[in-house]
Coordinates of C-alpha atoms in Angstrom, one line a residue:
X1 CA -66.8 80.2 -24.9
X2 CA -68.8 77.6 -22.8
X3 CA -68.8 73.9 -24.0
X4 CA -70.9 71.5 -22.6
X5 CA -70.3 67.5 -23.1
X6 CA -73.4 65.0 -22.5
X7 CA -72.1 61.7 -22.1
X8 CA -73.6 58.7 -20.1
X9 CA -70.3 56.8 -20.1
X10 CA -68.4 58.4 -17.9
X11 CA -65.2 57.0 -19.2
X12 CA -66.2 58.2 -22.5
X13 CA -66.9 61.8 -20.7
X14 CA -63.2 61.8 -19.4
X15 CA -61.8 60.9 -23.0
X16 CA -63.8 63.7 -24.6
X17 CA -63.2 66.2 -21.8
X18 CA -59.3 64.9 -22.5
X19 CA -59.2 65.7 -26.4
X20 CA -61.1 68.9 -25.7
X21 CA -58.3 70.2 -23.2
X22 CA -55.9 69.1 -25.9
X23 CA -57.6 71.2 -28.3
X24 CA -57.5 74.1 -26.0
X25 CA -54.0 73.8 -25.5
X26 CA -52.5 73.1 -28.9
X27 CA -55.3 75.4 -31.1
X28 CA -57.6 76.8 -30.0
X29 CA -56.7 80.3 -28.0
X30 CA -60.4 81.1 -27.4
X31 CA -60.4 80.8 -23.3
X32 CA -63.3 77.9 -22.7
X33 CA -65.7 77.3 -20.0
X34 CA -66.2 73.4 -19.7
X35 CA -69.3 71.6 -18.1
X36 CA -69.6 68.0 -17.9
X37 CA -72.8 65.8 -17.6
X38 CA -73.0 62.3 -17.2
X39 CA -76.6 62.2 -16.5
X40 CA -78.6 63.5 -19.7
X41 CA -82.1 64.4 -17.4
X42 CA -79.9 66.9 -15.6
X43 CA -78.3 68.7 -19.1
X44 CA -82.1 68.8 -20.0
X45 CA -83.4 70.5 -16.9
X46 CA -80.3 73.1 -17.7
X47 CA -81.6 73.6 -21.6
X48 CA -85.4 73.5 -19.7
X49 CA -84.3 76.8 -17.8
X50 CA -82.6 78.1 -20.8
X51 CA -78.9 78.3 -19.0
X52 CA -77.3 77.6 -22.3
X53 CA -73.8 76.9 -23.2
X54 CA -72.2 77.5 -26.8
X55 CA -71.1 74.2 -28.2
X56 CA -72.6 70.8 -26.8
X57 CA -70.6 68.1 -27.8
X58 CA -72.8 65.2 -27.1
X59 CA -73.6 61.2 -27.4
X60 CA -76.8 60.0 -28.7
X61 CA -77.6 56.8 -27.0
X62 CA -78.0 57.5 -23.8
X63 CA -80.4 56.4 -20.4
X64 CA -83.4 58.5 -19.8
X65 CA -83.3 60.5 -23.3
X66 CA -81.1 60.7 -26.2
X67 CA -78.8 63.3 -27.4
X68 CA -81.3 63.9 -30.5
X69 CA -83.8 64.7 -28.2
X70 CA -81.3 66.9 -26.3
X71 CA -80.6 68.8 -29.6
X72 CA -84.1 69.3 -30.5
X73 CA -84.4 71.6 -27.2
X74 CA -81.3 73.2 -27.6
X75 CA -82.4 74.2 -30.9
X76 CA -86.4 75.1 -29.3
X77 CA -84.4 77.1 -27.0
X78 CA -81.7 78.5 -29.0
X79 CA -81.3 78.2 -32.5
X80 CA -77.7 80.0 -32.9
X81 CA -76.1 77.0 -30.4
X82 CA -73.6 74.4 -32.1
X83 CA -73.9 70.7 -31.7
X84 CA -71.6 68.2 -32.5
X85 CA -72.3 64.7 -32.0
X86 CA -70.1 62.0 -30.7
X87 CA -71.6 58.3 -30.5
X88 CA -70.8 54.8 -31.4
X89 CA -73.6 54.0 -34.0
X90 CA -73.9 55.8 -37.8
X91 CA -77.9 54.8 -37.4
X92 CA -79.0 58.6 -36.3
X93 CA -76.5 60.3 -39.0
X94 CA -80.2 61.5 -40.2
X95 CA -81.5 62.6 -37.1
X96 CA -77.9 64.4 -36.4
X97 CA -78.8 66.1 -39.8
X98 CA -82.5 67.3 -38.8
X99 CA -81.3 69.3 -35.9
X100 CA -78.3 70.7 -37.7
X101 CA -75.4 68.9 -35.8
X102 CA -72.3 70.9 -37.4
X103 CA -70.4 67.5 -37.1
X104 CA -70.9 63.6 -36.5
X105 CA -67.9 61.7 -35.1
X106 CA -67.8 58.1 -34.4
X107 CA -66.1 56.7 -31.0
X108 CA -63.4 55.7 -30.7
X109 CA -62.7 59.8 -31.9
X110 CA -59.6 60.8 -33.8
X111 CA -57.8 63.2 -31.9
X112 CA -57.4 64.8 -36.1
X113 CA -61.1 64.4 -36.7
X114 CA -62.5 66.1 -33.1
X115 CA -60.0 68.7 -33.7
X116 CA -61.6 69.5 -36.9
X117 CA -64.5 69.0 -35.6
X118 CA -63.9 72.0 -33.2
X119 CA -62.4 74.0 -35.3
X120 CA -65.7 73.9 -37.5
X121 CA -67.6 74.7 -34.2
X122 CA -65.6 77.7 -33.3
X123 CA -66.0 79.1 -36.7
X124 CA -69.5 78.9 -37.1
X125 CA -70.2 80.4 -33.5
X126 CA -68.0 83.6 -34.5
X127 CA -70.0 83.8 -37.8
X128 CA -73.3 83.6 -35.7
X129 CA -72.2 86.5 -33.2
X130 CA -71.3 88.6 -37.0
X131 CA -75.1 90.2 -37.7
X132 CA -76.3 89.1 -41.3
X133 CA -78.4 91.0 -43.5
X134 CA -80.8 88.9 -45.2
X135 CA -81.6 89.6 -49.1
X136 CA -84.2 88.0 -50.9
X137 CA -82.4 86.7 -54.5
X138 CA -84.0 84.9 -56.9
X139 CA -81.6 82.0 -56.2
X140 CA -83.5 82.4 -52.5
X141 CA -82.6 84.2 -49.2
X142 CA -78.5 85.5 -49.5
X143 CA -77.3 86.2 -46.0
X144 CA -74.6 89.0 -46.1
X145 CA -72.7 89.6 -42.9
X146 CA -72.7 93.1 -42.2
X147 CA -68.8 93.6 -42.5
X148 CA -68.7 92.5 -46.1
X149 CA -70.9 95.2 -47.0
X150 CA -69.5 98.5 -48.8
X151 CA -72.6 99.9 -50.1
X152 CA -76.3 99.4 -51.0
X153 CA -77.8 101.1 -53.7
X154 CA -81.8 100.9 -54.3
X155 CA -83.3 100.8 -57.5
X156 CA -87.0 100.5 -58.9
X157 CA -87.5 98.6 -55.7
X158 CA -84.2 96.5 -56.6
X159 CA -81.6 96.2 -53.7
X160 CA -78.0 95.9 -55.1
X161 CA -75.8 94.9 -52.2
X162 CA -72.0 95.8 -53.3
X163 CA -70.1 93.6 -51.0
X164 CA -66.1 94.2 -50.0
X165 CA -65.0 91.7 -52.7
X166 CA -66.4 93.1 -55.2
X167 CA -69.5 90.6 -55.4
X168 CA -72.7 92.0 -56.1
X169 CA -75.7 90.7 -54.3
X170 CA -79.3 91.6 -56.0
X171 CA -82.2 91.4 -54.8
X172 CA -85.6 90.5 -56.1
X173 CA -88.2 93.1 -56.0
X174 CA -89.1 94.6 -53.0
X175 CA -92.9 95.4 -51.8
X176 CA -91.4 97.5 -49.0
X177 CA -89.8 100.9 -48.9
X178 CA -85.9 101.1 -49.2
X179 CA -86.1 102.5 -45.7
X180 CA -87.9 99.5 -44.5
X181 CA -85.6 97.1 -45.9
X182 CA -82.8 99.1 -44.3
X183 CA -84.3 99.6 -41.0
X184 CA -82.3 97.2 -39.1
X185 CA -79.1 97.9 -41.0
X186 CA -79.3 101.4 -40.7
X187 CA -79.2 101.4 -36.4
X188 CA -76.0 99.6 -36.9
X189 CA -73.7 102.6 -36.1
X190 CA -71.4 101.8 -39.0
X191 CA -73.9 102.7 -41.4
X192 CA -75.7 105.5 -42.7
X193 CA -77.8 106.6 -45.0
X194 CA -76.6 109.2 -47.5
X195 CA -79.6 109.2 -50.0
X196 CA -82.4 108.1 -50.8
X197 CA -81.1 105.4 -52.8
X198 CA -78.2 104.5 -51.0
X199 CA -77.0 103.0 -47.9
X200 CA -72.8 103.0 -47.2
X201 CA -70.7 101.4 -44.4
X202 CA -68.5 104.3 -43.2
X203 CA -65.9 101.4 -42.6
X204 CA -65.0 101.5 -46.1
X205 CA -65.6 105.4 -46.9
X206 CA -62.2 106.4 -48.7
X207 CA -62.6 110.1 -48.8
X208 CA -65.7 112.8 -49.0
X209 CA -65.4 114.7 -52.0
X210 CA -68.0 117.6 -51.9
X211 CA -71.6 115.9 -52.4
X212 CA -70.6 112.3 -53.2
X213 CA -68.9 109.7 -50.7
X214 CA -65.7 108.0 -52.8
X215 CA -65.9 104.7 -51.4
X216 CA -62.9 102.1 -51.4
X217 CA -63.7 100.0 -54.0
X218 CA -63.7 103.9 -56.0
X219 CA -67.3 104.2 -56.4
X220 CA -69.0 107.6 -56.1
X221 CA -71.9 107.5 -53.9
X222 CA -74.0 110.8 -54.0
X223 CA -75.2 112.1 -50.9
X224 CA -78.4 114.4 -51.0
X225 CA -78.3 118.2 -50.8
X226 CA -80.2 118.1 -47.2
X227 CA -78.1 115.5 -45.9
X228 CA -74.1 116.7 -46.7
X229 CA -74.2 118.1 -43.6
X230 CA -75.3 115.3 -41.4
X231 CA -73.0 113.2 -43.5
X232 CA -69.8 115.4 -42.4
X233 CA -71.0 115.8 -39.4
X234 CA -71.9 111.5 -38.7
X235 CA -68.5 110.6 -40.4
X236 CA -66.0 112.6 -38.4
X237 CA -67.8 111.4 -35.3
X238 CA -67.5 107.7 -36.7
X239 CA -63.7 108.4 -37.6
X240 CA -63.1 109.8 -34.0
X241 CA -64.3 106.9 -32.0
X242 CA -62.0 104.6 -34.2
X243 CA -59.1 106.1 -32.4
X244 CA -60.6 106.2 -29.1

């Protein structure tokens, strides 16, 4: 994980930089790549050429340009990156929130608060690497990450996402073909697409049982006359790279 810190105080830099290498050595076990600026123009150039870290941990009042500023282009450039801010002033707690800073610390930083602080940016960059599949609810757009999905069956243009905990995730309707919807989801080699209804994630296939898939959760999937060969054929191969 790369972590960049922005910081035109350099004794400020060396505090942050101090609690981070705490962090690393009393939680974190993620290995971490750290890059310190003290001049804000340089970090900018950096974002300008799109060499991008992970997690920029930055202050907002700062010579030159700002650390909002900075955080606009990071998020220009890459949309997925974490921010936290770390400053001596609540007055940009708004701005923080326009370009989705995951956290907004005061200085002096609690060692407890940064910690957290960290922990909340580590989580949300391993829940950015998980792929999401986005379903349109009437509540508005429901992202799903791909491992919580056991099964999605289509109806009257109606996606019902059957997730791993037993949630159910439904869809408003849908303009586009099931195949459509699934086109993404379906080159995702844990899925496939046993009929023309349904979509299952051979993670969580319990058994085959002649022409239906029993899934774990112990619903029967049918799979289509043409297809229960390809089905056999896709799920051994799925079951024999698993113990690779």
């Amino acid at each position: 994980m790369k972590i960049t810190i922005c910081d035109d105080s350099k004794n400020d830099l060396m505090k942050i930089e101090r609690l981070l290498r705490q962090y690393q050595d009393f939680r974190s076990k993620e290995e971490m790549q750290v890059e310190t600026f003290a001049d804000p123009v340089k970090l900018r150039d950096k974002i300008q050429q799109k060499e991008m870290a992970d997690i920029y941990i930055l202050d907002i009042l700062m010579s030159e340009t700002t650390g909002i500023d900075l955080g606009s282009q990071i998020r220009k450039a890459a949309k997925e990156k974490v921010i936290v801010y770390v400053t001596s002033t609540e007055d940009f707690a708004l701005d923080a929130f326009e370009v989705h800073a995951a956290r907004y610390l005061l200085k002096p930083v609690e060692r407890d608060k940064f910690f957290e602080a960290m922990d909340y940016a580590f989580s949300c960059m391993e829940m950015r690497k998980t792929p999401v599949y986005l379903v349109k609810t009437k509540e508005g757009l429901v992202s799903v990450p791909y491992t919580k999905i056991e099964y999605i069956e289509s109806a009257s243009r109606i996606q019902e996402v059957h997730l791993t905990d037993g949630e159910l995730v439904k869809s408003i309707f849908m303009r586009k073909s099931f195949e459509e919807e699934i086109k993404d989801l379906s080159k995702d080699k844990n899925f496939m697409q046993v009929h023309k209804s349904f979509l299952i994630n051979m993670e969580y296939i319990k058994r085959l049982d002649g022409n239906c898939v029993i899934m774990d959760s112990g619903m029967s999937v049918p799979v289509s006359k043409k297809n229960i060969t390809n089905v056999k054929r896709e799920y051994l191969l799925f079951v024999s790279q698993q113990y690779r």
